[in-house]
PDB file of C-alpha atoms in Angstrom:
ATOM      1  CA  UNK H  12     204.540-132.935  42.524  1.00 48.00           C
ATOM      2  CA  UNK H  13     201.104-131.789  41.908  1.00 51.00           C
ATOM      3  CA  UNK H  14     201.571-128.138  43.470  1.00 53.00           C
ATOM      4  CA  UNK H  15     203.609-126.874  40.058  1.00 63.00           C
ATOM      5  CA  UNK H  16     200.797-128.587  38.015  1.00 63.00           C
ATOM      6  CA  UNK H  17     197.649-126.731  40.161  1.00 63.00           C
ATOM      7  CA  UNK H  18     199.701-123.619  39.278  1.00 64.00           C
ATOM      8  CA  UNK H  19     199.936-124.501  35.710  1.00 64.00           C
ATOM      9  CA  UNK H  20     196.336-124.158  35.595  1.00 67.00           C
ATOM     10  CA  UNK H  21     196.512-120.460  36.114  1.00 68.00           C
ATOM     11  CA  UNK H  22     199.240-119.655  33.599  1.00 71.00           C
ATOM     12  CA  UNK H  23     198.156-118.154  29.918  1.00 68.00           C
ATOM     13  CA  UNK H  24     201.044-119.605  27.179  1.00 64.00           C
ATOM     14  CA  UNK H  25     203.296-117.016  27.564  1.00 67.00           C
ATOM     15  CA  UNK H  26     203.804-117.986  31.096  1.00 66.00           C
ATOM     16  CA  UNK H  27     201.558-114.613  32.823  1.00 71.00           C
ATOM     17  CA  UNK H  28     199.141-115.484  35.729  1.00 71.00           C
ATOM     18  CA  UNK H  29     195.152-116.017  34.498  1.00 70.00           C
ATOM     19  CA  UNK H  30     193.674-113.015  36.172  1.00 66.00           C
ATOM     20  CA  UNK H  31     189.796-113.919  36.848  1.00 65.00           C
ATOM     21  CA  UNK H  32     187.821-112.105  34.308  1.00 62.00           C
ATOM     22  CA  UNK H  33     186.047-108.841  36.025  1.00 57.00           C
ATOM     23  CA  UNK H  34     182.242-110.208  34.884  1.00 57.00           C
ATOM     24  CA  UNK H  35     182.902-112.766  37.679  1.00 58.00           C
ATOM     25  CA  UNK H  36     184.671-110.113  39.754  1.00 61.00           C
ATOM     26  CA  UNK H  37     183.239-108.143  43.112  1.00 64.00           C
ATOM     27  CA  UNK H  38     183.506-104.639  42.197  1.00 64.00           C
ATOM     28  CA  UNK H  39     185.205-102.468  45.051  1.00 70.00           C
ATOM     29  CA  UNK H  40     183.778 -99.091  44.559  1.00 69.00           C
ATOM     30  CA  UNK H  41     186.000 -96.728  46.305  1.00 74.00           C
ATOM     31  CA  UNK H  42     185.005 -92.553  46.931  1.00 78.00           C
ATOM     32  CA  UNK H  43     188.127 -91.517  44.918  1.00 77.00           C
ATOM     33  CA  UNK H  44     186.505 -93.824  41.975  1.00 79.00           C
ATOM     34  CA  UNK H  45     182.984 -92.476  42.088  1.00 84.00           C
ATOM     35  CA  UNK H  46     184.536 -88.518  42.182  1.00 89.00           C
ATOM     36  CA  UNK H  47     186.940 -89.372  39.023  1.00 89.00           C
ATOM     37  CA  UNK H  48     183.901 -90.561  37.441  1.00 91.00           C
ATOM     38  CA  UNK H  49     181.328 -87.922  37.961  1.00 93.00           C
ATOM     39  CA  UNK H  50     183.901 -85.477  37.391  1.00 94.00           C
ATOM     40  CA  UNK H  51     184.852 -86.842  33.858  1.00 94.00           C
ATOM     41  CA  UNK H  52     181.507 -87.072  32.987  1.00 95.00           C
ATOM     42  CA  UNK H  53     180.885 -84.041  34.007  1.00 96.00           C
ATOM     43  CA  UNK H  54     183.903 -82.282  31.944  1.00 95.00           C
ATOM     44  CA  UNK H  55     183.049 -83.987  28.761  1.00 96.00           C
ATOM     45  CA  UNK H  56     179.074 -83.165  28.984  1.00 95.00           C
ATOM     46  CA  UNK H  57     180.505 -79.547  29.721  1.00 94.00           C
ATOM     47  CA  UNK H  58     182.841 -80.024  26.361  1.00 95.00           C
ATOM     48  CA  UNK H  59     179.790 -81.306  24.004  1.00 95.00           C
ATOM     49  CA  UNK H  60     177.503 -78.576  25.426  1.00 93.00           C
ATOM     50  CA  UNK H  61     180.299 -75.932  23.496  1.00 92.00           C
ATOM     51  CA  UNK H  62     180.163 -78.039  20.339  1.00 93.00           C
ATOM     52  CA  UNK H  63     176.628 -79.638  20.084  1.00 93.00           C
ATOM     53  CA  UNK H  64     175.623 -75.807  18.055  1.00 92.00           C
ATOM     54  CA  UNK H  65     178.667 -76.587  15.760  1.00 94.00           C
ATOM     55  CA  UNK H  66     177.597 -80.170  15.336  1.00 95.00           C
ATOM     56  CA  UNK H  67     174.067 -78.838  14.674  1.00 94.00           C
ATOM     57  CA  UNK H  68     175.420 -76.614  11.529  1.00 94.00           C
ATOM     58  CA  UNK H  69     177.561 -79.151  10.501  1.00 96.00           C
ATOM     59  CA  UNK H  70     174.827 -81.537  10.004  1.00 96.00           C
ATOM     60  CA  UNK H  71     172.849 -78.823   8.304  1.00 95.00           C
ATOM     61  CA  UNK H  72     175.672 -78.008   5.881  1.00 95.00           C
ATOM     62  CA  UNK H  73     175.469 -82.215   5.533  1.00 95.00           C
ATOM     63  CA  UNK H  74     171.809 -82.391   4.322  1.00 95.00           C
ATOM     64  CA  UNK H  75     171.887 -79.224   2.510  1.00 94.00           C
ATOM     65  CA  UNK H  76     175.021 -81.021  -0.165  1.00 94.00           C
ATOM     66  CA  UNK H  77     173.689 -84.421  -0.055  1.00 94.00           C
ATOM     67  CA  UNK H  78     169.989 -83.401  -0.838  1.00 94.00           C
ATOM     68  CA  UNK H  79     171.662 -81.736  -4.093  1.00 92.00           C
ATOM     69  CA  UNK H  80     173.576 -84.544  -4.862  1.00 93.00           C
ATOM     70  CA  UNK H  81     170.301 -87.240  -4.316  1.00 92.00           C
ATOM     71  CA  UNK H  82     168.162 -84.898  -6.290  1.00 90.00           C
ATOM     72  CA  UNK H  83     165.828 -83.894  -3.721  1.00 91.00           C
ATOM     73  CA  UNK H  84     163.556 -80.875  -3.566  1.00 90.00           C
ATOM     74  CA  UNK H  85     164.068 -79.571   0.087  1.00 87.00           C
ATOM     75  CA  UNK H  86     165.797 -76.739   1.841  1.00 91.00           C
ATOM     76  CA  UNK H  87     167.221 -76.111   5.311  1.00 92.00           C
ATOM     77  CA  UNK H  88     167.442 -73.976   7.688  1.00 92.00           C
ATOM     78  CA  UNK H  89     169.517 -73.592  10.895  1.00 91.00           C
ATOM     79  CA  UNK H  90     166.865 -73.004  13.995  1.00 89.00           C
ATOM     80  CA  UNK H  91     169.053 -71.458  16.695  1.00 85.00           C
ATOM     81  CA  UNK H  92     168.635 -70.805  20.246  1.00 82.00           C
ATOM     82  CA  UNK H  93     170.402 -68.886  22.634  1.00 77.00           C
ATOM     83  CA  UNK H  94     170.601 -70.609  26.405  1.00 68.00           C
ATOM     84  CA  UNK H  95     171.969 -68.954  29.676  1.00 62.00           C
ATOM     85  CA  UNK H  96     175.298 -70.702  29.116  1.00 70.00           C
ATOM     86  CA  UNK H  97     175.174 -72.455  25.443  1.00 77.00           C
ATOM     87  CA  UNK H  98     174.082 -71.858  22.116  1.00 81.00           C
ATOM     88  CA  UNK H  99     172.363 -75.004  20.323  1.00 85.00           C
ATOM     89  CA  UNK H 100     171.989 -75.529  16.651  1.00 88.00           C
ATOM     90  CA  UNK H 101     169.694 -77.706  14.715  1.00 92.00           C
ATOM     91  CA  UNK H 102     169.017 -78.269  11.323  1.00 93.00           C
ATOM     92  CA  UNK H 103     165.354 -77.864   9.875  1.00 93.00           C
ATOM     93  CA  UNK H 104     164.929 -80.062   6.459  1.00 93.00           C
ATOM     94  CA  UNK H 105     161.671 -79.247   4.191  1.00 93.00           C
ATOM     95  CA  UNK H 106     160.957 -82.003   2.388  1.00 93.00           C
ATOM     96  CA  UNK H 107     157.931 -83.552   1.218  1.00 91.00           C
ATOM     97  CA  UNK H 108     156.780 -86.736   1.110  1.00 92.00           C
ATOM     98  CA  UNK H 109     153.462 -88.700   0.071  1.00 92.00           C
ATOM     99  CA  UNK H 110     151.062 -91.329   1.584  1.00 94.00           C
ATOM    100  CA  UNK H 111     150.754 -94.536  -0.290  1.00 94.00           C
ATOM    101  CA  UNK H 112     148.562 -95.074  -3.087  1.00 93.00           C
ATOM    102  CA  UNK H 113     146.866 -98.027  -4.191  1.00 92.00           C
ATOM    103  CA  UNK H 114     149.613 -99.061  -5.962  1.00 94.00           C
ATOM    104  CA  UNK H 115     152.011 -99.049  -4.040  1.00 94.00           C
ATOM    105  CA  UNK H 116     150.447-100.698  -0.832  1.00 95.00           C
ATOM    106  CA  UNK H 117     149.745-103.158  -2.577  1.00 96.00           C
ATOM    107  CA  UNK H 118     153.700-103.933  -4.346  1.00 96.00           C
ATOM    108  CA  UNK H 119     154.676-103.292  -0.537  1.00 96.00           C
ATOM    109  CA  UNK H 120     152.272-105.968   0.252  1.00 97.00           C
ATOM    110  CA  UNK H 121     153.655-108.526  -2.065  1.00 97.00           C
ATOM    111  CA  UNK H 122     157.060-108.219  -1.096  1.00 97.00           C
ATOM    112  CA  UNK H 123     156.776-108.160   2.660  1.00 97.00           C
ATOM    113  CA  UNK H 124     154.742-111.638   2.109  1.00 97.00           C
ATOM    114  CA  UNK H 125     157.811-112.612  -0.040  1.00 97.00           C
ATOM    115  CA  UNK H 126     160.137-111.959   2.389  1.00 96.00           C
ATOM    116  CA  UNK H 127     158.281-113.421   5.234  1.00 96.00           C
ATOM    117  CA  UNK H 128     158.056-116.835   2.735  1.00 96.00           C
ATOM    118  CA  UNK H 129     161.657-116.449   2.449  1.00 96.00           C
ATOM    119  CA  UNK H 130     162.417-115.701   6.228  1.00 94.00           C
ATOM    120  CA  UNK H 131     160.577-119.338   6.658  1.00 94.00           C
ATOM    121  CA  UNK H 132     162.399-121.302   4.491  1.00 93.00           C
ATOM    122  CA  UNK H 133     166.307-120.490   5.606  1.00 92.00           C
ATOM    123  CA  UNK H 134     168.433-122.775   7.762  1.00 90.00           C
ATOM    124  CA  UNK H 135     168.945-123.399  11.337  1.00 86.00           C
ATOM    125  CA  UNK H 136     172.441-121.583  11.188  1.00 90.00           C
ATOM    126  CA  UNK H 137     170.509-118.641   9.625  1.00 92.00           C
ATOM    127  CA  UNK H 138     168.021-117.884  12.645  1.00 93.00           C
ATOM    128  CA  UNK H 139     168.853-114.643  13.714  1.00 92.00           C
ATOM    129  CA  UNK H 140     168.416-113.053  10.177  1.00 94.00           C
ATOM    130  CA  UNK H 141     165.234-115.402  10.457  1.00 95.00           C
ATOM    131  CA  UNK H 142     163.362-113.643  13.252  1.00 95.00           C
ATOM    132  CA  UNK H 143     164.978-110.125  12.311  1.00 96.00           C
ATOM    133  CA  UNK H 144     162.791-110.475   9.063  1.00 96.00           C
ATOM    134  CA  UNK H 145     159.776-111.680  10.605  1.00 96.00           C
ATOM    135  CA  UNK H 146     160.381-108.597  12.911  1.00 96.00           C
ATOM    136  CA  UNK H 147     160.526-106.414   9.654  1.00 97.00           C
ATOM    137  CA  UNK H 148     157.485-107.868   8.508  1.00 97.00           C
ATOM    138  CA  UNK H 149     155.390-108.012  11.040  1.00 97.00           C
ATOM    139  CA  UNK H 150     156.128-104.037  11.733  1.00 97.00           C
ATOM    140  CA  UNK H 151     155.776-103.462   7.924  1.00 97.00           C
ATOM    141  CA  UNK H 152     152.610-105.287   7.341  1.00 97.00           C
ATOM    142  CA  UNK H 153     150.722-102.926  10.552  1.00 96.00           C
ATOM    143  CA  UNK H 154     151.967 -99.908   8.466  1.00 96.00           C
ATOM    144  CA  UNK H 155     150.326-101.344   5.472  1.00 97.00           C
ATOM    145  CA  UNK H 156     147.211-102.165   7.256  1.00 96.00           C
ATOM    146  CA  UNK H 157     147.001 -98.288   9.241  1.00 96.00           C
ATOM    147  CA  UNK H 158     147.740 -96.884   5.789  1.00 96.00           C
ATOM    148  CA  UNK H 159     145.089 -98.968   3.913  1.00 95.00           C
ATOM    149  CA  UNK H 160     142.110 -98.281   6.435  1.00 95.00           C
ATOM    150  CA  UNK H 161     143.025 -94.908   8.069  1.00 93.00           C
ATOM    151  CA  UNK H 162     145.720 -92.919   6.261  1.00 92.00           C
ATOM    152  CA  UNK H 163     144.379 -89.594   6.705  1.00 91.00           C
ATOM    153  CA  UNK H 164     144.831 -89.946  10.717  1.00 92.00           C
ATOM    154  CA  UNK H 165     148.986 -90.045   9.940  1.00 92.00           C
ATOM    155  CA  UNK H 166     150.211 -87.561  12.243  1.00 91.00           C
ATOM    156  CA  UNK H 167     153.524 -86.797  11.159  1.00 93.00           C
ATOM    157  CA  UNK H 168     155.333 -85.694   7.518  1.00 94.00           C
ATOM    158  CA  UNK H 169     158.843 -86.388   6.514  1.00 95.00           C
ATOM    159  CA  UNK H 170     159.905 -82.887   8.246  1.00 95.00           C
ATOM    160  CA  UNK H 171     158.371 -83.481  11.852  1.00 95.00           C
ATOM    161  CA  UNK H 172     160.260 -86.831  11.416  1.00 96.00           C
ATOM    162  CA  UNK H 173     163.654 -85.536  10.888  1.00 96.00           C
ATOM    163  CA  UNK H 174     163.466 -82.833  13.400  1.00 95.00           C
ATOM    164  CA  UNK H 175     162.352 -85.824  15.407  1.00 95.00           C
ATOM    165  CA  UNK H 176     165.074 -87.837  15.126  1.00 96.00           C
ATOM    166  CA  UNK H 177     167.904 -85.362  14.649  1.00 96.00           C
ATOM    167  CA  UNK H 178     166.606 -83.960  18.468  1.00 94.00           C
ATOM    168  CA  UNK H 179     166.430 -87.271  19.647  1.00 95.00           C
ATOM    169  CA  UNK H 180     169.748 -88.426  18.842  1.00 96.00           C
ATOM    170  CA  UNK H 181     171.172 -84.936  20.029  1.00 95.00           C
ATOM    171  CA  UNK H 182     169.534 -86.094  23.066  1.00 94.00           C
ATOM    172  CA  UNK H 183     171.595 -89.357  23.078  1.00 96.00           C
ATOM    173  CA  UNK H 184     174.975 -88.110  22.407  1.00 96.00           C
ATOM    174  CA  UNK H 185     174.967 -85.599  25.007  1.00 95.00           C
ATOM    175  CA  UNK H 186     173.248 -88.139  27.352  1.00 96.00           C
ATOM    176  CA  UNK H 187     176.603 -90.760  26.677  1.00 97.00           C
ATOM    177  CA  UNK H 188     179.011 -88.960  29.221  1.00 96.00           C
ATOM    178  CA  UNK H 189     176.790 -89.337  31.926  1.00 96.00           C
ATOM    179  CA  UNK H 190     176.121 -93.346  30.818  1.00 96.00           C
ATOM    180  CA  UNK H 191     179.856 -94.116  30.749  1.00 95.00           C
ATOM    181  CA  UNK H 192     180.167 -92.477  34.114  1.00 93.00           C
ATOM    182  CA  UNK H 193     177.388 -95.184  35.688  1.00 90.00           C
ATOM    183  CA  UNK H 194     178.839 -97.886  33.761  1.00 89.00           C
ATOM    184  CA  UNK H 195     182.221 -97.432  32.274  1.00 91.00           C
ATOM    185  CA  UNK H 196     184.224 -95.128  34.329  1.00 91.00           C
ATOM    186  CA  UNK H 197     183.874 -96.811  37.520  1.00 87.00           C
ATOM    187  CA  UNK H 198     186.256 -99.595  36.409  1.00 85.00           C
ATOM    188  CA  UNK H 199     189.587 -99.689  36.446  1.00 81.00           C
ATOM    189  CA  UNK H 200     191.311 -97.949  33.156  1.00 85.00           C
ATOM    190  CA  UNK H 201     193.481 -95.336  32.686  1.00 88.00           C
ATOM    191  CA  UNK H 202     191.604 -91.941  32.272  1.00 90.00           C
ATOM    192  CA  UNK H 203     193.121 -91.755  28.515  1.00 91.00           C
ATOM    193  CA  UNK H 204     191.108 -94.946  27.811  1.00 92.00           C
ATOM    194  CA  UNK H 205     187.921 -94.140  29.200  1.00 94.00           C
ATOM    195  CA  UNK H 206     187.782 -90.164  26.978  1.00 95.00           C
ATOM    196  CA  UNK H 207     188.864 -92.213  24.140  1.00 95.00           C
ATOM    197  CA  UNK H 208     186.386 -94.236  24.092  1.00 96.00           C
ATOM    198  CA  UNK H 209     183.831 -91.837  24.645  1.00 97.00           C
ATOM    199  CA  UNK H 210     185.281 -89.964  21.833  1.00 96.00           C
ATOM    200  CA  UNK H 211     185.047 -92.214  19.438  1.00 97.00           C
ATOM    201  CA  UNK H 212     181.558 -92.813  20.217  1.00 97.00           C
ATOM    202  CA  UNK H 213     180.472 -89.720  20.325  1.00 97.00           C
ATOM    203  CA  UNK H 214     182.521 -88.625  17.194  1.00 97.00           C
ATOM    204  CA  UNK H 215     181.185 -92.062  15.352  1.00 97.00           C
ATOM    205  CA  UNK H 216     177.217 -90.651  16.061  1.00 97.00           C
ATOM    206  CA  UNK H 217     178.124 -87.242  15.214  1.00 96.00           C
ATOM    207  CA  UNK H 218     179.317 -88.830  11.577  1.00 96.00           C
ATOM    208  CA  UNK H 219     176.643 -91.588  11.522  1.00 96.00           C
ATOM    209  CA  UNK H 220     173.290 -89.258  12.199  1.00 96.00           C
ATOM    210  CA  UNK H 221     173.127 -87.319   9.094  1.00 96.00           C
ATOM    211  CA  UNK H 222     173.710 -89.877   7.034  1.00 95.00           C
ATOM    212  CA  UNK H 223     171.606 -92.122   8.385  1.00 96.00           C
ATOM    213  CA  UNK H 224     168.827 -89.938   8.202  1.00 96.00           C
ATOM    214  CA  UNK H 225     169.497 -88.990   4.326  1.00 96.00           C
ATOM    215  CA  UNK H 226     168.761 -92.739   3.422  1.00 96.00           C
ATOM    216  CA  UNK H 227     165.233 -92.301   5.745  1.00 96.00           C
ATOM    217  CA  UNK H 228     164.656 -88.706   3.679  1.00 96.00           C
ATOM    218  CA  UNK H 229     165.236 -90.770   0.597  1.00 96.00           C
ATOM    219  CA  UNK H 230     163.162 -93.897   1.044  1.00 96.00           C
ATOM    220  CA  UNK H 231     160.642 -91.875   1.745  1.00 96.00           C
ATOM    221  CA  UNK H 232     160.833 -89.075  -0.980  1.00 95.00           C
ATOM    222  CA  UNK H 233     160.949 -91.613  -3.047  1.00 93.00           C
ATOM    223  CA  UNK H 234     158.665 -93.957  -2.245  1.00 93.00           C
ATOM    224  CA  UNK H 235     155.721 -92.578   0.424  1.00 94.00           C
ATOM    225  CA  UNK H 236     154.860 -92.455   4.300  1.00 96.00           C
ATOM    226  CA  UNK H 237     154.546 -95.798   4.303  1.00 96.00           C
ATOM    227  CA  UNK H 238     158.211 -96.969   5.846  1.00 96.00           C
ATOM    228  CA  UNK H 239     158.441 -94.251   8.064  1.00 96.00           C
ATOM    229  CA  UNK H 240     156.886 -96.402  11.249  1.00 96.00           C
ATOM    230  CA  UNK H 241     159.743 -99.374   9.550  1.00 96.00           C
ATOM    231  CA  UNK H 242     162.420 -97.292   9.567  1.00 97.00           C
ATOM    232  CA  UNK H 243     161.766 -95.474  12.939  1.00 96.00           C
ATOM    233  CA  UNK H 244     161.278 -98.736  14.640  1.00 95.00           C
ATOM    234  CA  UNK H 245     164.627-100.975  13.509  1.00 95.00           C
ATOM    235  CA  UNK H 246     166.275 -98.433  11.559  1.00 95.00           C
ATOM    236  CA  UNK H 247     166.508 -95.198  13.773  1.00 94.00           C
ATOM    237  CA  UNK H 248     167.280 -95.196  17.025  1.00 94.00           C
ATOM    238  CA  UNK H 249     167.694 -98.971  17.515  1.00 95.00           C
ATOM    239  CA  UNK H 250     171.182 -99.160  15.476  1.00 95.00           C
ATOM    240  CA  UNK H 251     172.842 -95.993  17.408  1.00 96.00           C
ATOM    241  CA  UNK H 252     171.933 -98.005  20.396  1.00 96.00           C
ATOM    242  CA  UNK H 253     173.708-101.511  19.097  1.00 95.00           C
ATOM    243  CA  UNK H 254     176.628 -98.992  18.133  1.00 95.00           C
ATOM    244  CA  UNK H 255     177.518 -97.978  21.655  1.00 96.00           C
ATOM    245  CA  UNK H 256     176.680-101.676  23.163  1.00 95.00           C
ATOM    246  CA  UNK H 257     179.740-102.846  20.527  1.00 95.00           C
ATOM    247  CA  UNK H 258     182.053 -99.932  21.666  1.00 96.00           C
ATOM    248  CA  UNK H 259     180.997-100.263  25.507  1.00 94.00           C
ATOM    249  CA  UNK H 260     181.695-104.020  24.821  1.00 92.00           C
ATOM    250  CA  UNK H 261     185.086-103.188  22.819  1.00 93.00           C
ATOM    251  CA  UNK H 262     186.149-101.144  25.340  1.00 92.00           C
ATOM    252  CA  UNK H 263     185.298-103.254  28.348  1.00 87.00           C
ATOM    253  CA  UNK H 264     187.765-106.340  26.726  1.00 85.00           C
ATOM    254  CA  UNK H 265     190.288-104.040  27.352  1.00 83.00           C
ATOM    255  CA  UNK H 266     193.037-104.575  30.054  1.00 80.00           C
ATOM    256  CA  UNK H 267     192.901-102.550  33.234  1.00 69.00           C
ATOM    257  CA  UNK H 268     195.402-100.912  35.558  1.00 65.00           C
ATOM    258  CA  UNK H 269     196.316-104.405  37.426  1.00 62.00           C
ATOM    259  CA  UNK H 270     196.318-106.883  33.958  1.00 58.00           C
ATOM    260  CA  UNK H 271     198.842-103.977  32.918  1.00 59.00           C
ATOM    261  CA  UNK H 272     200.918-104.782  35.768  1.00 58.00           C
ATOM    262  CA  UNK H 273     201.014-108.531  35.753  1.00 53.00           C
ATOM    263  CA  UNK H 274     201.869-108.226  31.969  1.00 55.00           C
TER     264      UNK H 274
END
């Protein structure tokens, strides 16, 4: 009488077995496993080496419109190299933009107190947008302080900082094959799954970058230097990070080989 009930434990509503989730799983690596994995890894680095100098000239082609459009005086270039085996691309943006005046360290000043009054004053159920605006000011407020006492030691312009960041998230993309291979390919999907999903984050960066750096050329045309350590800190790098952790995580709900079976 109380064997069909145990097994009722391990039943889902539609009547399938409750496999136990793989976080609380021993992963069995086998040889065949690893090879798969270094080998896709290594055929889809191979496959964004070819396309990382048309990605470069697409991005330049990207800036070059949108700079029109925002009303921006800059130009770009294309700085191409030739490698042994590939060809990379990258665009060059020359823009301008100015260190804070008086003014406007001070209006910076005022609002970044504002919004540190108002990151004090929300709700319990509101403490993760809390301590991300006490992040924001605290990193804002050194930026006003550097730029108020020593602004003349800034090392970098608006240009450096594209090229910067444009490089850096080249650097990123073509890094994610090898990532997936450590962490993503050595579980058990089907190979269609796992270059999917690297796809799509690959193809979502690739969209994402130059865009994402537009709105950093435009604060900053706009307004001065001062946001650039702001926007580097939480608003460069960082996201592009939390965008692969959500598609890693996306990806990783998904069922493998054996859940297909018992389905």
């Amino acid at each position: 009488m109380h064997q069909p009930i145990s097994m009722l434990r391990r039943r889902g509503y539609h009547g399938q077995a409750i496999l136990r989730h793989r976080a609380f799983q021993k992963l069995q690596l086998k040889v065949w496993n690893l090879i798969s994995s270094a080998a896709t890894a290594f055929v889809l680095t191979l496959a964004w080496l070819f396309l990382r100098a048309p990605v470069g000239r697409l991005w330049g082609a990207i800036f070059q419109v949108w700079l029109e459009w925002m009303r921006l005086p800059g130009a770009v270039t294309i700085a191409e190299s030739e490698g042994t085996y590939f060809r990379s691309a990258m665009p060059q943006v020359s823009i301008a933009a100015a260190l804070p005046d008086g003014a406007m360290l001070m209006s910076v000043a005022v609002v970044t107190l504002g919004t540190l009054y108002i990151s004090l004053r929300l709700s319990g159920w509101l403490m993760p947008l809390s301590y991300f605006l006490r992040v924001v000011c605290f990193i804002q407020s050194t930026a006003i302080l550097f730029f108020a006492v020593t602004p003349q030691y800034f090392p970098h312009t608006l240009s450096t900082y594209l090229s910067m960041m444009l490089d850096s998230t080249i650097g990123f993309i073509s890094a994610i094959p090898a990532i997936m291979g450590f962490t993503f390919y050595i579980f058990d999907f089907r190979l269609r799954r796992k270059v999917l999903l690297t796809a799509l984050i690959m193809a979502h960066l690739v969209i994402l970058t130059p865009l994402q750096y537009l709105i950093h050329a435009y604060v900053m045309a706009k307004g001065s230097l001062l946001f650039m350590p702001l926007l580097y800190t939480m608003f460069g790098l960082l996201p592009q990070v939390a965008l692969f952790i959500a598609f890693y995580s996306w990806g990783l709900s998904w069922p493998g080989r054996d859940e297909e079976m018992h389905q």
